C-alpha atoms as a printed R data frame, in Angstrom:
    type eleno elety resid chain resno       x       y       z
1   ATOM     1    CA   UNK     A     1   5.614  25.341 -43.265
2   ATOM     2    CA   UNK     A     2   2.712  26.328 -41.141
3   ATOM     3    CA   UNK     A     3   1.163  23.163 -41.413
4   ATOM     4    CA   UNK     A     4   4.511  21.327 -40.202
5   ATOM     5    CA   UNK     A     5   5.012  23.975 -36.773
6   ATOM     6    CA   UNK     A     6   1.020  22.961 -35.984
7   ATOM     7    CA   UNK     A     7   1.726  19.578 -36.547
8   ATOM     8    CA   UNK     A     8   5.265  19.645 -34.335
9   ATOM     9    CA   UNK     A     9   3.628  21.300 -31.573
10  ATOM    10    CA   UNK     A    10   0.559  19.203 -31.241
11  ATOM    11    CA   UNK     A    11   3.080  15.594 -31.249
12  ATOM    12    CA   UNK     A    12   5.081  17.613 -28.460
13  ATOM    13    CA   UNK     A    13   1.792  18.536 -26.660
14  ATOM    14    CA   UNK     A    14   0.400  14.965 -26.862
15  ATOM    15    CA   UNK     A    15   3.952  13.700 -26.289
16  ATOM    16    CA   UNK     A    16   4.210  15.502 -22.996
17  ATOM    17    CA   UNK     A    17   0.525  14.289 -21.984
18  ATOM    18    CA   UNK     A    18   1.261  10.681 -22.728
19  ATOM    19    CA   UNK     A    19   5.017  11.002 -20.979
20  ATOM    20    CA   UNK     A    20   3.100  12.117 -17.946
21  ATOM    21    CA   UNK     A    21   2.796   8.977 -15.426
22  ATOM    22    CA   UNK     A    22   1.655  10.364 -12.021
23  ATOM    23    CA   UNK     A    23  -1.475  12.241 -11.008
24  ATOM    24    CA   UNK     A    24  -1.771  14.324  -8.020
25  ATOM    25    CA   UNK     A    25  -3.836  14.482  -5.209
26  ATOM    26    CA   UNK     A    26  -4.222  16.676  -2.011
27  ATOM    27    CA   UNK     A    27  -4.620  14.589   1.043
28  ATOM    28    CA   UNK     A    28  -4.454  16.820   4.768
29  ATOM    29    CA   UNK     A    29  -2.997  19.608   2.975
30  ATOM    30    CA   UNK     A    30   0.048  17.269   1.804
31  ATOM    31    CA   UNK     A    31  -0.159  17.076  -2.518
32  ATOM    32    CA   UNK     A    32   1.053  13.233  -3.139
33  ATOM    33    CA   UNK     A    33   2.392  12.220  -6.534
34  ATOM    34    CA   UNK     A    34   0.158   9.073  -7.817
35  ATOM    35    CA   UNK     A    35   1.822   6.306  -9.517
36  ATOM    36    CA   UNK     A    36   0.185   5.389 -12.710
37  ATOM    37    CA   UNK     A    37  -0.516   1.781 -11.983
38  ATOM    38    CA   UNK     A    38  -2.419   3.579  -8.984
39  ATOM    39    CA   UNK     A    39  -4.325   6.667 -10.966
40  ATOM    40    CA   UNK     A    40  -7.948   6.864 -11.637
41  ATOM    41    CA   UNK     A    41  -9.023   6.134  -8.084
42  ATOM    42    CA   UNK     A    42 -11.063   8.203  -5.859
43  ATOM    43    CA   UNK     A    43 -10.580  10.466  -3.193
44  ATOM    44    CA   UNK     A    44 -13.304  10.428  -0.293
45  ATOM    45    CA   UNK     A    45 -12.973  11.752   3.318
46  ATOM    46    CA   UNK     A    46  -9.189  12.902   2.833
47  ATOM    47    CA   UNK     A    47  -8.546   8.870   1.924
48  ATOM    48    CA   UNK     A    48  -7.842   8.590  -1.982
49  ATOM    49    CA   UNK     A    49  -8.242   4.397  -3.011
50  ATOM    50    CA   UNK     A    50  -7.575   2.831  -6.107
51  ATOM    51    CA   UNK     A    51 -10.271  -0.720  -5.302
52  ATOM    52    CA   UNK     A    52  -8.177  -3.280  -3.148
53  ATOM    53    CA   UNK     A    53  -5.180  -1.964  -4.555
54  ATOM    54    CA   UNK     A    54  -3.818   1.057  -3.030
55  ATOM    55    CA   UNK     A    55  -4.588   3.533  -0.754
56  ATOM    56    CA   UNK     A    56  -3.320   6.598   0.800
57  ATOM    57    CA   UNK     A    57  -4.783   8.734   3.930
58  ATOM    58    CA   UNK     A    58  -3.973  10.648   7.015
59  ATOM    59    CA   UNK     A    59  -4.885   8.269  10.257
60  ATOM    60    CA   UNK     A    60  -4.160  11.406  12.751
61  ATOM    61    CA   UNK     A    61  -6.391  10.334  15.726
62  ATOM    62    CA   UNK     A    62  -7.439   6.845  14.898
63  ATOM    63    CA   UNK     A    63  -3.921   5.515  14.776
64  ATOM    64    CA   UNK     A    64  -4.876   2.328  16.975
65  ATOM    65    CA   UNK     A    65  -7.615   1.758  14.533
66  ATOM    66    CA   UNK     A    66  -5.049   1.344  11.371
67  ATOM    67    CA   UNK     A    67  -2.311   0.029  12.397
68  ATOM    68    CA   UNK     A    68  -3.449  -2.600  15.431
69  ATOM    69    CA   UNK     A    69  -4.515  -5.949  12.924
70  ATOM    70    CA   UNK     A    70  -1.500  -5.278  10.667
71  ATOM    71    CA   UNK     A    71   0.943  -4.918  13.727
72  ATOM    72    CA   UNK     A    72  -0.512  -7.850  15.693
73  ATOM    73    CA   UNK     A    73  -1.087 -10.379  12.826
74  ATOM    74    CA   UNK     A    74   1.819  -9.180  10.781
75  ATOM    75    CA   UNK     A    75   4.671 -11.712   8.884
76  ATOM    76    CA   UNK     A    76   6.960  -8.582   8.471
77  ATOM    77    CA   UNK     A    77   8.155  -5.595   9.737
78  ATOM    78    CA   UNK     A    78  10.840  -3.084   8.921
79  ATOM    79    CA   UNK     A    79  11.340  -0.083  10.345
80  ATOM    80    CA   UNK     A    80  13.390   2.644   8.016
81  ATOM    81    CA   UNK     A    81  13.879   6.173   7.460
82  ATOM    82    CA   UNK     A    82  13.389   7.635   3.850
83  ATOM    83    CA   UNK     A    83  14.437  11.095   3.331
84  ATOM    84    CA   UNK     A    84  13.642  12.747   6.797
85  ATOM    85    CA   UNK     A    85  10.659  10.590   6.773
86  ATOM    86    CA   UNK     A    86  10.390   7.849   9.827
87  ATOM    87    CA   UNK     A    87   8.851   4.723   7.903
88  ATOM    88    CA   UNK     A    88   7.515   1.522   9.635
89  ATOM    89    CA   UNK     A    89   6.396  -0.999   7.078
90  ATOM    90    CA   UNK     A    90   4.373  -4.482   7.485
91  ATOM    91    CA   UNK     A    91   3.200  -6.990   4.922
92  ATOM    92    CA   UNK     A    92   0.946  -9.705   5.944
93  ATOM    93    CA   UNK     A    93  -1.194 -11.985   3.584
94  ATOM    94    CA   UNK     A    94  -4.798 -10.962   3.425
95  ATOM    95    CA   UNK     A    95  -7.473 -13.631   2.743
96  ATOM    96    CA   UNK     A    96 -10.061 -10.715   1.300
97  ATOM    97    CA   UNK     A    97  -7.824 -10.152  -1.793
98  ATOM    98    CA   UNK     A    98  -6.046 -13.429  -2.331
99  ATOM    99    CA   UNK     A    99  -2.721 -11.462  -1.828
100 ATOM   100    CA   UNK     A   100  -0.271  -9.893  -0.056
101 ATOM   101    CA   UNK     A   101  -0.719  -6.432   1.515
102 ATOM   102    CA   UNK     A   102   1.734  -3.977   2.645
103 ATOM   103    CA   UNK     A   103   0.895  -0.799   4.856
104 ATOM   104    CA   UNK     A   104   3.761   1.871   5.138
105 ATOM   105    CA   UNK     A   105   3.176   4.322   8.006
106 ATOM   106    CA   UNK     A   106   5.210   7.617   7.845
107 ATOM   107    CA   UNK     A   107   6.012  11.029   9.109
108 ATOM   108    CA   UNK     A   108   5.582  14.305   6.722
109 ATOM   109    CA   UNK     A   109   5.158  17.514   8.649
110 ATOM   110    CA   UNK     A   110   3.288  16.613  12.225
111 ATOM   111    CA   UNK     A   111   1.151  14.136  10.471
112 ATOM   112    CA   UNK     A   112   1.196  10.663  10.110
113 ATOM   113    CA   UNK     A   113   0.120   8.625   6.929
114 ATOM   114    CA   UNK     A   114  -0.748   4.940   5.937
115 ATOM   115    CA   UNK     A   115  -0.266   3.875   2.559
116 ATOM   116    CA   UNK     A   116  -1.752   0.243   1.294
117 ATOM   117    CA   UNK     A   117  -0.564  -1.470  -1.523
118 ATOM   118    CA   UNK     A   118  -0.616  -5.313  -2.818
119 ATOM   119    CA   UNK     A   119   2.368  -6.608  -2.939
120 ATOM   120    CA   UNK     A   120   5.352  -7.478  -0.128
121 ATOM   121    CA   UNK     A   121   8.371  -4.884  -1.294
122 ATOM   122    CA   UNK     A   122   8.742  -1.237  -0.696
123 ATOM   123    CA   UNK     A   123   8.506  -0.365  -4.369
124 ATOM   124    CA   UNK     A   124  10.846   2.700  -5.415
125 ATOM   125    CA   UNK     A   125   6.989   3.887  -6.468
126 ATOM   126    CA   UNK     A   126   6.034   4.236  -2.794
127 ATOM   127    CA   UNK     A   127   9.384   5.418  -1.677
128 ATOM   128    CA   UNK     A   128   8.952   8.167  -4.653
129 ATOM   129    CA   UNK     A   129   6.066   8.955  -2.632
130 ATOM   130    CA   UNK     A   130   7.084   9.606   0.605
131 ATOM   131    CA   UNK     A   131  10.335  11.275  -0.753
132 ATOM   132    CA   UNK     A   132   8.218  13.980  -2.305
133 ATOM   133    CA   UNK     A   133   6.090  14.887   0.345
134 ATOM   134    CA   UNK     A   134   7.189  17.295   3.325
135 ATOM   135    CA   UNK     A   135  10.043  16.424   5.842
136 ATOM   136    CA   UNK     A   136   8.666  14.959   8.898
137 ATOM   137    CA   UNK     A   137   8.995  17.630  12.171
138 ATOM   138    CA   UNK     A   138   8.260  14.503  14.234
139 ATOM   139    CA   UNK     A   139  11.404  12.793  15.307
140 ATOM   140    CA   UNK     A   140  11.848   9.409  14.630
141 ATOM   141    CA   UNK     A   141  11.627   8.104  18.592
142 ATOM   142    CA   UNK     A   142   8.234  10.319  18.850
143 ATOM   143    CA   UNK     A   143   7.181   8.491  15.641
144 ATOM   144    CA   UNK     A   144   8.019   4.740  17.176
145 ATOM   145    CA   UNK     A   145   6.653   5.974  20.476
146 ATOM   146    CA   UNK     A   146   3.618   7.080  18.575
147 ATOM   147    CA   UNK     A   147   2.863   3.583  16.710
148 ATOM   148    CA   UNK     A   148   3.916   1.330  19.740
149 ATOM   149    CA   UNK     A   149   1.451   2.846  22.422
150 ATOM   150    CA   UNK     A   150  -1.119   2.880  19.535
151 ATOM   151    CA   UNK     A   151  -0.682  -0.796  19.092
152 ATOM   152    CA   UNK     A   152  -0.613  -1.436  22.913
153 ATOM   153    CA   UNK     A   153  -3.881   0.493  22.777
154 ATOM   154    CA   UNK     A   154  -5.624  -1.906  20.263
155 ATOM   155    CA   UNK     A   155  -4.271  -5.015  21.952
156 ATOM   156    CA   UNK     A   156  -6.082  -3.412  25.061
157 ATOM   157    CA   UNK     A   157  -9.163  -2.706  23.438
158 ATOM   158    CA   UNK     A   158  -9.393  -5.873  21.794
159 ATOM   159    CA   UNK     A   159  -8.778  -7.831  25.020
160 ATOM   160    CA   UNK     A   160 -11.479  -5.362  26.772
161 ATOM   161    CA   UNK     A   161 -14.189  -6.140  23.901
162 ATOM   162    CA   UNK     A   162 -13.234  -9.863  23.970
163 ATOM   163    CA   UNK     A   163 -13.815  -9.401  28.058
164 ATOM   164    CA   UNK     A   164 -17.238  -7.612  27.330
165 ATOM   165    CA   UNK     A   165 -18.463 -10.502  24.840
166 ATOM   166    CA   UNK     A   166 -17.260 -13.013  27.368
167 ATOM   167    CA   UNK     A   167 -19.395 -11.291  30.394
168 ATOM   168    CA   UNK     A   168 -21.719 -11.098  27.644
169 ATOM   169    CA   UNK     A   169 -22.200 -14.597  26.433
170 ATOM   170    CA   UNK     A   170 -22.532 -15.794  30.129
171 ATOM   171    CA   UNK     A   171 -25.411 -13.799  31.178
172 ATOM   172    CA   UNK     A   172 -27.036 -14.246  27.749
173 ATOM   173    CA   UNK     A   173 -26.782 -17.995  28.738
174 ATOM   174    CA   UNK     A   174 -27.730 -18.042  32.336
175 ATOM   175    CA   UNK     A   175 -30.370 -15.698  30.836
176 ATOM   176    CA   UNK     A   176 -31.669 -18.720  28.780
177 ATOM   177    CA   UNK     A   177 -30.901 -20.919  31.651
178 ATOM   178    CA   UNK     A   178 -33.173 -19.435  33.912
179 ATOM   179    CA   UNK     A   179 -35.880 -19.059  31.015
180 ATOM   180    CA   UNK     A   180 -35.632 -23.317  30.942
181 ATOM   181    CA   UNK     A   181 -35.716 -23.205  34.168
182 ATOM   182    CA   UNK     A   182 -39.667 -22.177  34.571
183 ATOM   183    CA   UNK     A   183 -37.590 -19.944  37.448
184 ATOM   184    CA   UNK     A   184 -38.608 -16.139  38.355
185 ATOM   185    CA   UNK     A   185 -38.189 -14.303  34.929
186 ATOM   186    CA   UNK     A   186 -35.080 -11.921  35.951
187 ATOM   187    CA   UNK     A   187 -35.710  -8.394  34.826
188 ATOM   188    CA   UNK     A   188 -32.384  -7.059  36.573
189 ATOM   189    CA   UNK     A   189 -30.522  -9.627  34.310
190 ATOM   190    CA   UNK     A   190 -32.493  -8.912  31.158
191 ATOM   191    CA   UNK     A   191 -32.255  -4.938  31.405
192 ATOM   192    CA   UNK     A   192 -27.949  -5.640  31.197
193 ATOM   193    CA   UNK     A   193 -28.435  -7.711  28.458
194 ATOM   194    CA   UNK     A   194 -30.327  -4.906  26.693
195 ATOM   195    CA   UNK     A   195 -27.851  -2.319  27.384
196 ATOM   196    CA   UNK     A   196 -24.912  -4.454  26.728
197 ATOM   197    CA   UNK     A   197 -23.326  -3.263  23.064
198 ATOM   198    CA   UNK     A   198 -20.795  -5.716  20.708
């Protein structure tokens, strides 16, 4: 009889451990239930990542940075909410992985979040996610507000850089021109060049 209770508790502890199909992990102070097809990544720098396939972090302060490409070269948007939670979500196909991507960016508490996954749909597995993870206390006009001047801000920095390399490229080549030339070597003109970063 003893034998059977050890046995019986040891298929319900296994049983349990095998029914489990989420992981946690702690990203900003915000725990996020994994999805199994998404476990055994690795958290770095508040970002956990699962290879090409998923990823979850807090883009507080860089914003412009995450969500610029994926707003400007995007072939679908949706904007949503999901239990108190503002959601914007794009898909676009992405050359790198031979698929398509999809980046949901949401409100819990006064943080926003990106999460990556492969794929086009918003999977009741990312929903599940955002669901379970603090009520957003930023409303959902702040949140839009938030993402639209952030993409207006990487459209103006990319125009700016592409300004910079243009300025660049034609005293690089006016540079070399003058080099050809056999005329006065131009110090003033080579000093820019020098200080001029990509």
């Amino acid at each position: 009889m003893k034998k059977i209770f050890i046995i019986l508790i040891f298929v319900l502890v296994v049983g349990c451990v095998w029914a489990q199909d989420t992981s946690t992990t702690e990203i900003n102070g915000i725990t996020f239930e994994i999805p199994s097809k998404y476990q055994d990544g690795k958290l770095t720098d508040d970002r956990y990542s699962l290879e090409n396939e998923f990823s979850i972090q807090c883009i507080d302060g860089a914003i412009p940075k995450h969500i610029g490409l994926w707003a400007t070269e995007k072939d679908f948007v949706e904007s949503l909410t999901i239990d108190n939670h503002p959601v914007r979500h794009y898909y676009q196909y992405n050359e790198f992985v031979h698929d398509n991507q999809s980046h949901a960016y949401f409100a819990s508490n006064e943080s926003i979040y990106e999460i990556k996954w492969t794929g086009t749909e918003l999977t009741e597995e990312i929903e599940n996610m955002i669901k379970n993870t603090p009520s957003s206390e930023i409303t959902e006009d702040t949140f839009n507000n938030i993402l639209n001047e952030s993409i207006d801000i990487y459209k103006q920095e990319k125009i700016d850089k592409l300004n910079r390399d243009g300025e660049y490229n034609y005293l690089e080549a006016k540079y070399k021109q003058d080099i050809q030339n056999n005329d006065k070597y131009n110090t003033k003109l080579n000093e820019i060049l020098l200080t001029y970063r990509r």
